[in-house]
Amino acid sequence: MAVQAFTSSRVVLPGKIGAFAVLVEGQRIVEVVPRNQIPRSVPITDFGDLAILPGLVDSHIHINEPGRTEWEGFRMATRAAAAGGYTMLVDMPLNCVPATTSPEALAVKRKAAQGQCHVDWAAWAGLVPENLEQIIPLASACVSGFKCFLIHPGIDEFTMVNEDHLRAALPNLKKTGLPLLAHAELPGPIDSATEAWMQADWRVYKTYLNSRPDEAELSAVELLIGLCEESGCQIHVVHLSTSKALARLRDAKRRGLPITVETCPHYLHLCSEEISNGATLHKCAPPIRSRENCEALWQGLREGIIDLVATDHSPCPPAMKQMERGDFRSAWGGIPSVSLALSLMWTEASRRGFSLVDIARWMAEGPAQLAGLEERKGRLAAGFDSDMVVFDPEAEWTVTPAELHYRHAISPYLGERLTGKVLMTFLGGECVYKQGSFPGELRGRECTRKTFATHPN
Ligand SMILES: [Zn+2]
């Protein structure tokens, strides 16, 4: 297969950005060279002053298939991902039916994904009290790791774990070498706060915020740090919302514990002071907190306490958001954002002095590492998949329903003016998104850790 060069004046490599060329042969990058050293006779695609980033990796997305394609399935989720510059998604084990808590359920998911994917994907397995025996079989079936909830997850097909369950599970998890991802909120503080605010007006965002206090996250993070220390397992805190946990996490990392942390674009872009009454599109758990908290999360990213940014893209049919009632207690919690995440992040990051190198670390390299794909995804380097996103960092645009590309075009970001726009996305050297269209075949495959086996479509 012939080598071709993709080049621009702003190619984003680990630690630097500049005039380079990515030499691609089919699905692999063969070399990255300075722009003036492209071998003769190699055909060149020159993107001028646009940025070329590695295809983004979303390590936290809810695809909902099989079982809940009316919420969203592989086809629409991966389409929106391609439009957002993502080339690799790691699917959460819940909201689909069956939940991904056994090898059989994983097989059903694999079947459902066949021929449906615009970009590559992999699966997290669920860890629930009923499936502690399935940890090793699921690891053998090549899941990326395990996800658990320390609080009720909002649906009935997936159960929460407590400290005892985790103590029982961690020795087997240790054997697998896979990370444990945890939704870090404990029920105690939330139950008592909810009780205390029961009679308040639940159309008011502050009521919902009060019902999920920082303390719930903080105590869960403390528990996880303790279990991490005890077991030596890699533990990953998903969607950290409270900045109050950063000091504890900083300390745990300084002590060398294998704990990693993610946050999401909504915690870095939105703040509670600006959420109107009844605006249930903003409901997620843990909740969006104050402006001051948001700024402190940015500081956590700057310091490297927060390792990565994932979307927690979690769509549902519009009716479940109960927008007419505007009741924050009963509305579904979840914010879809996979098609917007890069622009949301760049809008905020660029005005705080961060560069696209930081963005690539948070949104491609970091998530790839978490999912065990660090030798194949998340970087523009020799031997990696030729997954790229062409991004105009200066473009200013307004979010409309037509730009969302996921199944139900609802979003708390509609009407917002953002900086930076995805123009094209390449998967394995082939264009899968180009300014609103999705050319070519559905070429996305499952891409698993360890063996990097690609399951045939
Ligand atoms: Zn989630």
Coordinates of C-alpha atoms and ligand atoms in Angstrom, one line a residue:
M1 CA 0.0 0.0 0.0
A2 CA 1.3 3.4 -0.9
V3 CA 2.5 5.9 1.7
Q4 CA 0.9 9.3 1.8
A5 CA 1.6 12.4 3.9
F6 CA -0.8 14.5 5.9
T7 CA 0.7 17.8 6.9
S8 CA 0.0 21.2 8.3
S9 CA 1.8 23.9 10.2
R10 CA 0.2 22.8 13.4
V11 CA 0.5 19.0 13.8
V12 CA 0.0 18.1 17.5
L13 CA 2.6 15.6 18.8
P14 CA 3.2 14.5 22.4
G15 CA 4.8 17.6 24.0
K16 CA 5.0 19.8 20.9
I17 CA 3.1 21.3 18.0
G18 CA 4.6 22.4 14.7
A19 CA 5.1 21.9 11.0
F20 CA 5.3 18.1 10.7
A21 CA 4.0 15.5 8.3
V22 CA 2.3 12.3 9.3
L23 CA 3.3 9.5 6.9
V24 CA 0.5 7.0 6.6
E25 CA 0.5 3.6 5.0
G26 CA -3.1 2.3 5.2
Q27 CA -4.3 1.9 8.7
R28 CA -0.9 2.7 10.3
I29 CA 1.3 5.7 10.8
V30 CA 4.8 4.7 9.5
E31 CA 6.6 7.9 10.6
V32 CA 6.2 11.5 11.6
V33 CA 8.8 13.8 10.1
P34 CA 9.5 17.5 9.9
R35 CA 7.4 19.0 7.1
N36 CA 10.4 19.8 5.0
Q37 CA 11.6 16.1 5.0
I38 CA 8.6 14.5 3.3
P39 CA 10.1 11.9 1.0
R40 CA 9.9 12.7 -2.7
S41 CA 7.1 11.0 -4.7
V42 CA 4.8 10.7 -1.6
P43 CA 1.4 12.2 -2.3
I44 CA 0.8 15.1 0.1
T45 CA -2.5 16.3 1.7
D46 CA -1.7 19.7 3.0
F47 CA -4.1 21.3 5.6
G48 CA -2.2 24.6 5.7
D49 CA -2.6 26.3 9.1
L50 CA -5.3 24.0 10.4
A51 CA -4.4 21.8 13.3
I52 CA -4.0 18.0 13.0
L53 CA -4.5 16.2 16.2
P54 CA -4.5 12.5 17.0
G55 CA -8.0 11.0 16.8
L56 CA -9.6 11.6 20.2
V57 CA -10.4 8.7 22.6
D58 CA -13.5 8.8 24.8
S59 CA -13.0 6.5 27.7
H60 CA -16.5 7.3 29.1
I61 CA -19.5 7.0 26.8
H62 CA -22.9 5.3 27.1
I63 CA -23.8 3.7 23.8
N64 CA -27.0 2.0 25.2
E65 CA -27.0 -0.9 22.6
P66 CA -28.2 -3.6 22.8
G67 CA -31.6 -3.0 24.4
R68 CA -32.0 0.8 24.5
T69 CA -31.4 1.9 20.9
E70 CA -34.3 4.3 21.3
W71 CA -32.0 6.2 23.6
E72 CA -29.1 5.7 21.2
G73 CA -27.2 2.9 19.6
F74 CA -23.8 2.2 18.0
R75 CA -24.7 3.8 14.7
M76 CA -25.7 7.2 16.0
A77 CA -23.2 7.3 18.9
T78 CA -20.3 6.6 16.7
R79 CA -21.5 9.0 14.0
A80 CA -21.7 11.8 16.6
A81 CA -18.2 10.7 17.8
A82 CA -16.8 11.0 14.2
A83 CA -18.2 14.5 14.0
G84 CA -16.6 15.4 17.3
G85 CA -13.1 14.2 16.2
Y86 CA -13.3 10.9 18.2
T87 CA -12.0 7.8 16.6
M88 CA -12.2 5.4 19.6
L89 CA -14.9 5.0 22.2
V90 CA -14.9 2.8 25.3
D91 CA -18.4 2.0 26.1
M92 CA -19.8 1.9 29.7
P93 CA -21.4 -1.3 30.8
L94 CA -24.8 0.1 31.8
N95 CA -27.9 1.6 30.2
C96 CA -27.7 -1.2 27.6
V97 CA -29.7 -4.3 28.2
P98 CA -28.3 -6.7 29.1
A99 CA -25.7 -4.7 31.1
T100 CA -22.2 -5.8 30.2
T101 CA -21.6 -7.9 33.3
S102 CA -20.9 -11.4 31.8
P103 CA -19.1 -12.8 28.8
E104 CA -22.5 -13.7 27.3
A105 CA -23.7 -10.1 27.6
L106 CA -20.4 -8.9 26.0
A107 CA -21.0 -11.3 23.1
V108 CA -24.5 -9.8 22.6
K109 CA -23.0 -6.3 22.5
R110 CA -20.3 -7.4 20.0
K111 CA -22.9 -8.8 17.7
A112 CA -25.0 -5.6 18.0
A113 CA -22.0 -3.5 17.1
Q114 CA -21.1 -5.4 13.9
G115 CA -21.3 -3.2 10.8
Q116 CA -22.8 -0.3 12.8
C117 CA -19.7 1.7 13.7
H118 CA -18.3 4.9 12.2
V119 CA -15.3 4.7 14.6
D120 CA -13.5 2.1 16.7
W121 CA -14.8 1.0 20.1
A122 CA -14.1 -1.2 23.1
A123 CA -16.1 -2.3 26.2
W124 CA -15.8 -1.7 29.9
A125 CA -17.4 -4.5 31.9
G126 CA -19.6 -3.9 34.9
L127 CA -18.7 -4.9 38.4
V128 CA -21.8 -5.6 40.4
P129 CA -22.3 -7.7 43.6
E130 CA -23.7 -10.5 41.6
N131 CA -20.9 -11.0 39.1
L132 CA -17.7 -11.2 41.2
E133 CA -17.1 -14.7 39.7
Q134 CA -17.1 -13.1 36.2
I135 CA -14.1 -10.9 36.7
I136 CA -11.6 -13.3 35.3
P137 CA -13.8 -14.6 32.4
L138 CA -14.6 -11.0 31.4
A139 CA -10.9 -10.1 31.5
S140 CA -10.2 -13.1 29.3
A141 CA -12.8 -11.9 26.9
C142 CA -10.7 -8.7 26.5
V143 CA -12.7 -6.0 28.2
S144 CA -10.7 -2.8 28.9
G145 CA -11.4 -2.9 32.6
F146 CA -14.3 -2.7 35.1
K147 CA -16.8 0.0 36.1
C148 CA -18.7 0.1 39.4
F149 CA -21.1 2.4 41.2
L150 CA -20.8 3.3 44.8
I151 CA -24.4 4.7 44.6
H152 CA -27.6 3.7 42.9
P153 CA -26.9 4.2 39.1
G154 CA -30.3 5.5 38.2
I155 CA -31.4 2.3 36.4
D156 CA -32.5 -1.0 37.8
E157 CA -30.5 -3.5 35.6
F158 CA -27.2 -2.5 37.2
T159 CA -26.6 -2.7 41.0
M160 CA -24.3 -0.7 43.2
V161 CA -21.4 -2.1 45.2
N162 CA -20.4 -1.2 48.8
E163 CA -17.0 -1.4 50.5
D164 CA -17.4 -5.1 51.3
H165 CA -18.1 -6.0 47.7
L166 CA -15.1 -4.1 46.6
R167 CA -12.9 -5.8 49.2
A168 CA -14.1 -9.2 47.9
A169 CA -13.5 -8.2 44.3
L170 CA -10.1 -6.5 44.4
P171 CA -7.9 -9.6 44.7
N172 CA -9.3 -11.0 41.5
L173 CA -9.1 -7.6 39.8
K174 CA -5.5 -7.4 40.8
K175 CA -4.9 -10.7 39.0
T176 CA -6.3 -9.2 35.8
G177 CA -4.1 -6.1 35.9
L178 CA -7.1 -4.1 34.7
P179 CA -8.3 -0.8 36.1
L180 CA -11.4 -0.4 38.3
L181 CA -13.4 2.7 37.3
A182 CA -15.7 4.0 40.0
H183 CA -18.6 6.4 40.2
A184 CA -17.5 8.1 43.3
E185 CA -20.5 9.3 45.3
L186 CA -21.5 7.6 48.6
P187 CA -25.2 7.3 49.4
G188 CA -25.1 8.5 53.0
P189 CA -24.5 12.2 52.5
I190 CA -26.9 12.2 49.5
D191 CA -29.7 10.4 51.4
S192 CA -29.6 12.8 54.3
A193 CA -29.3 15.9 52.1
T194 CA -32.2 14.7 49.9
E195 CA -34.3 14.2 53.0
A196 CA -33.5 17.6 54.3
W197 CA -34.4 19.3 51.0
M198 CA -37.4 17.1 50.3
Q199 CA -39.9 20.0 50.6
A200 CA -37.8 22.5 48.6
D201 CA -38.7 23.5 45.1
W202 CA -37.1 20.9 42.8
R203 CA -37.5 23.1 39.8
V204 CA -34.7 25.2 41.3
Y205 CA -31.2 23.9 40.3
K206 CA -29.8 24.7 43.7
T207 CA -32.1 22.2 45.3
Y208 CA -30.7 19.4 43.2
L209 CA -27.2 20.7 43.8
N210 CA -27.8 20.8 47.6
S211 CA -29.1 17.2 47.4
R212 CA -25.7 15.9 46.1
P213 CA -23.2 17.6 48.4
D214 CA -19.4 17.6 47.8
E215 CA -19.2 15.4 50.9
A216 CA -20.7 12.5 49.0
E217 CA -17.9 12.6 46.4
L218 CA -15.2 13.4 48.9
S219 CA -16.0 10.4 51.2
A220 CA -16.2 8.1 48.2
V221 CA -12.8 9.3 46.9
E222 CA -11.3 8.7 50.4
L223 CA -12.7 5.2 50.4
L224 CA -11.3 4.5 46.9
I225 CA -7.8 5.9 47.9
G226 CA -7.8 3.6 50.9
L227 CA -8.8 0.6 48.8
C228 CA -6.2 1.5 46.2
E229 CA -3.5 1.6 48.8
E230 CA -4.7 -1.6 50.4
S231 CA -5.0 -3.6 47.1
G232 CA -2.4 -2.1 44.8
C233 CA -5.1 -2.1 42.1
Q234 CA -5.4 0.7 39.6
I235 CA -8.4 2.7 40.5
H236 CA -9.9 5.4 38.3
V237 CA -12.3 8.1 39.6
V238 CA -14.7 8.8 36.8
H239 CA -16.3 12.3 36.3
L240 CA -14.9 14.0 39.3
S241 CA -17.1 17.1 39.9
T242 CA -16.0 18.4 43.3
S243 CA -12.7 20.3 43.5
K244 CA -12.7 19.6 47.2
A245 CA -11.3 16.1 46.5
L246 CA -8.2 17.4 44.7
A247 CA -6.1 17.8 47.8
R248 CA -6.6 14.2 48.8
L249 CA -6.0 13.0 45.3
R250 CA -2.8 15.1 45.0
D251 CA -1.6 13.5 48.2
A252 CA -2.4 10.0 47.0
K253 CA -0.6 10.5 43.7
R254 CA 2.4 12.0 45.5
R255 CA 2.5 8.8 47.5
G256 CA 2.7 6.9 44.3
L257 CA -0.7 5.2 44.4
P258 CA -2.0 4.0 41.1
I259 CA -5.1 6.2 41.2
T260 CA -6.2 8.2 38.1
V261 CA -8.9 10.8 37.7
E262 CA -11.1 12.1 35.0
T263 CA -13.4 15.1 34.7
C264 CA -15.9 16.1 31.9
P265 CA -16.4 19.0 29.6
H266 CA -19.6 20.0 31.4
Y267 CA -17.9 20.4 34.7
L268 CA -15.2 22.6 33.0
H269 CA -17.6 24.7 30.9
L270 CA -20.9 25.1 32.9
C271 CA -21.5 26.4 36.4
S272 CA -24.4 26.2 38.8
E273 CA -24.9 30.0 39.0
E274 CA -25.9 30.0 35.3
I275 CA -28.4 27.1 35.3
S276 CA -31.9 28.4 35.1
N277 CA -34.9 27.0 37.0
G278 CA -36.3 23.9 35.2
A279 CA -33.2 23.6 32.9
T280 CA -33.1 19.8 33.4
L281 CA -30.8 19.4 30.3
H282 CA -28.1 20.3 32.8
K283 CA -28.9 17.5 35.2
C284 CA -26.1 14.9 35.6
A285 CA -24.5 13.1 38.6
P286 CA -22.4 14.2 40.3
P287 CA -23.8 17.6 39.7
I288 CA -22.4 20.7 38.0
R289 CA -21.1 22.9 40.8
S290 CA -20.1 26.5 41.3
R291 CA -18.0 28.7 39.1
E292 CA -15.3 28.7 41.7
N293 CA -15.3 24.9 41.8
C294 CA -15.1 24.9 38.0
E295 CA -12.0 27.1 38.1
A296 CA -10.4 24.8 40.7
L297 CA -11.0 21.8 38.4
W298 CA -9.0 23.6 35.7
Q299 CA -6.2 24.1 38.3
G300 CA -6.4 20.3 39.0
L301 CA -5.8 19.7 35.2
R302 CA -3.0 22.2 35.2
E303 CA -1.3 20.4 38.1
G304 CA -1.9 16.9 36.6
I305 CA -4.0 15.8 39.5
I306 CA -6.8 15.2 36.9
D307 CA -5.3 13.0 34.2
L308 CA -7.9 13.1 31.5
V309 CA -11.2 14.5 30.2
A310 CA -13.9 12.1 29.0
T311 CA -17.4 13.1 27.9
D312 CA -19.7 10.9 29.9
H313 CA -21.9 11.3 26.8
S314 CA -25.2 9.9 28.1
P315 CA -28.2 10.5 25.9
C316 CA -31.9 9.7 26.5
P317 CA -35.2 10.3 24.7
P318 CA -36.2 14.0 25.2
A319 CA -39.3 13.0 27.2
M320 CA -37.1 11.6 30.0
K321 CA -35.6 15.0 30.5
Q322 CA -39.1 16.3 31.5
M323 CA -38.3 19.7 30.2
E324 CA -41.9 20.9 30.6
R325 CA -42.1 19.9 34.2
G326 CA -38.5 21.0 34.9
D327 CA -38.3 18.8 37.9
F328 CA -34.7 18.1 38.8
R329 CA -35.6 15.2 41.0
S330 CA -37.3 13.0 38.5
A331 CA -35.6 14.1 35.2
W332 CA -33.0 11.7 33.8
G333 CA -29.4 12.7 34.6
G334 CA -27.0 12.6 31.7
I335 CA -25.6 15.1 29.2
P336 CA -24.8 14.1 25.6
S337 CA -21.8 15.9 24.3
V338 CA -19.5 13.7 22.2
S339 CA -19.9 15.8 19.1
L340 CA -19.1 19.0 20.9
A341 CA -16.5 18.1 23.5
L342 CA -13.4 19.2 21.6
S343 CA -14.9 22.6 20.8
L344 CA -16.2 23.0 24.4
M345 CA -12.8 22.1 25.8
W346 CA -10.9 24.3 23.4
T347 CA -13.2 27.3 24.0
E348 CA -12.3 27.1 27.7
A349 CA -8.7 25.8 27.5
S350 CA -7.5 28.4 25.0
R351 CA -8.6 31.3 27.1
R352 CA -6.7 29.9 30.1
G353 CA -3.4 29.6 28.2
F354 CA -3.5 25.9 27.5
S355 CA -2.4 24.6 24.1
L356 CA -3.7 21.8 21.7
V357 CA -0.8 19.7 23.1
D358 CA -2.7 19.8 26.5
I359 CA -6.0 18.9 24.8
A360 CA -4.4 15.9 23.0
R361 CA -3.0 14.7 26.3
W362 CA -6.3 15.0 28.1
M363 CA -8.6 13.8 25.4
A364 CA -6.5 11.3 23.4
E365 CA -3.4 10.0 25.1
G366 CA -4.7 9.9 28.6
P367 CA -7.9 8.0 27.8
A368 CA -6.0 5.6 25.5
Q369 CA -3.7 4.8 28.4
L370 CA -6.5 4.2 30.8
A371 CA -8.1 1.7 28.3
G372 CA -4.8 -0.1 27.7
L373 CA -4.6 1.2 24.1
E374 CA -1.5 3.4 24.6
E375 CA 0.5 1.5 22.0
R376 CA -2.1 2.0 19.3
K377 CA -4.4 5.0 19.9
G378 CA -4.1 8.5 21.2
R379 CA -0.9 9.7 19.6
L380 CA 0.5 10.6 16.2
A381 CA 3.6 8.4 16.2
A382 CA 5.1 5.6 14.2
G383 CA 3.2 2.3 14.6
F384 CA 0.0 4.0 15.8
D385 CA -3.3 3.8 14.0
S386 CA -3.6 6.5 11.4
D387 CA -6.5 8.2 13.2
M388 CA -6.5 12.0 12.9
V389 CA -8.7 15.0 13.3
V390 CA -8.4 18.2 11.3
F391 CA -9.4 21.1 13.6
D392 CA -9.7 24.8 12.9
P393 CA -8.7 26.3 16.3
E394 CA -9.8 29.8 15.2
A395 CA -13.3 29.0 13.9
E396 CA -16.2 30.6 15.8
W397 CA -19.5 29.0 15.5
T398 CA -22.9 28.6 17.1
V399 CA -24.3 25.2 18.3
T400 CA -27.5 24.2 16.4
P401 CA -29.4 21.0 16.5
A402 CA -28.0 20.1 13.1
E403 CA -24.5 20.1 14.5
L404 CA -25.1 17.5 17.2
H405 CA -25.3 14.4 15.0
Y406 CA -26.5 12.1 17.8
R407 CA -29.9 10.5 18.0
H408 CA -31.9 13.0 20.0
A409 CA -30.9 16.6 19.2
I410 CA -31.2 18.0 22.7
S411 CA -28.4 19.8 24.5
P412 CA -27.7 22.3 27.2
Y413 CA -25.2 23.9 24.8
L414 CA -27.7 24.9 22.0
G415 CA -27.2 28.5 20.9
E416 CA -23.7 28.7 22.5
R417 CA -20.9 30.4 20.7
L418 CA -17.8 28.1 20.6
T419 CA -14.2 28.5 19.5
G420 CA -12.7 25.8 17.3
K421 CA -14.4 23.4 15.0
V422 CA -13.8 19.8 13.8
L423 CA -13.6 19.8 10.0
M424 CA -12.5 16.3 9.2
T425 CA -11.9 13.0 11.0
F426 CA -9.8 10.1 9.7
L427 CA -10.0 6.6 10.9
G428 CA -7.3 4.2 9.8
G429 CA -6.3 6.8 7.1
E430 CA -9.8 7.0 5.6
C431 CA -12.0 10.1 6.0
V432 CA -15.1 9.2 8.1
Y433 CA -16.3 12.8 8.7
K434 CA -16.1 15.8 6.5
Q435 CA -17.9 19.0 7.4
G436 CA -21.3 17.6 8.2
S437 CA -21.1 14.4 6.0
F438 CA -20.0 10.9 6.8
P439 CA -18.3 9.5 3.7
G440 CA -17.3 5.9 3.1
E441 CA -18.3 2.6 4.7
L442 CA -18.9 1.9 8.3
R443 CA -15.3 0.9 9.1
G444 CA -15.3 1.0 12.9
R445 CA -14.1 -2.2 14.7
E446 CA -13.8 -3.3 18.2
C447 CA -10.2 -2.6 19.3
T448 CA -9.3 -4.5 22.5
R449 CA -6.4 -4.1 24.9
K450 CA -3.6 -6.6 25.2
T451 CA -3.7 -8.5 22.0
F452 CA -5.3 -5.6 20.1
A453 CA -7.3 -8.2 18.3
T454 CA -9.7 -6.7 15.8
H455 CA -13.0 -8.6 15.7
P456 CA -14.2 -9.1 12.2
N457 CA -17.2 -7.1 11.1
Ligands
ZN1 ZN -21.3 7.7 32.9

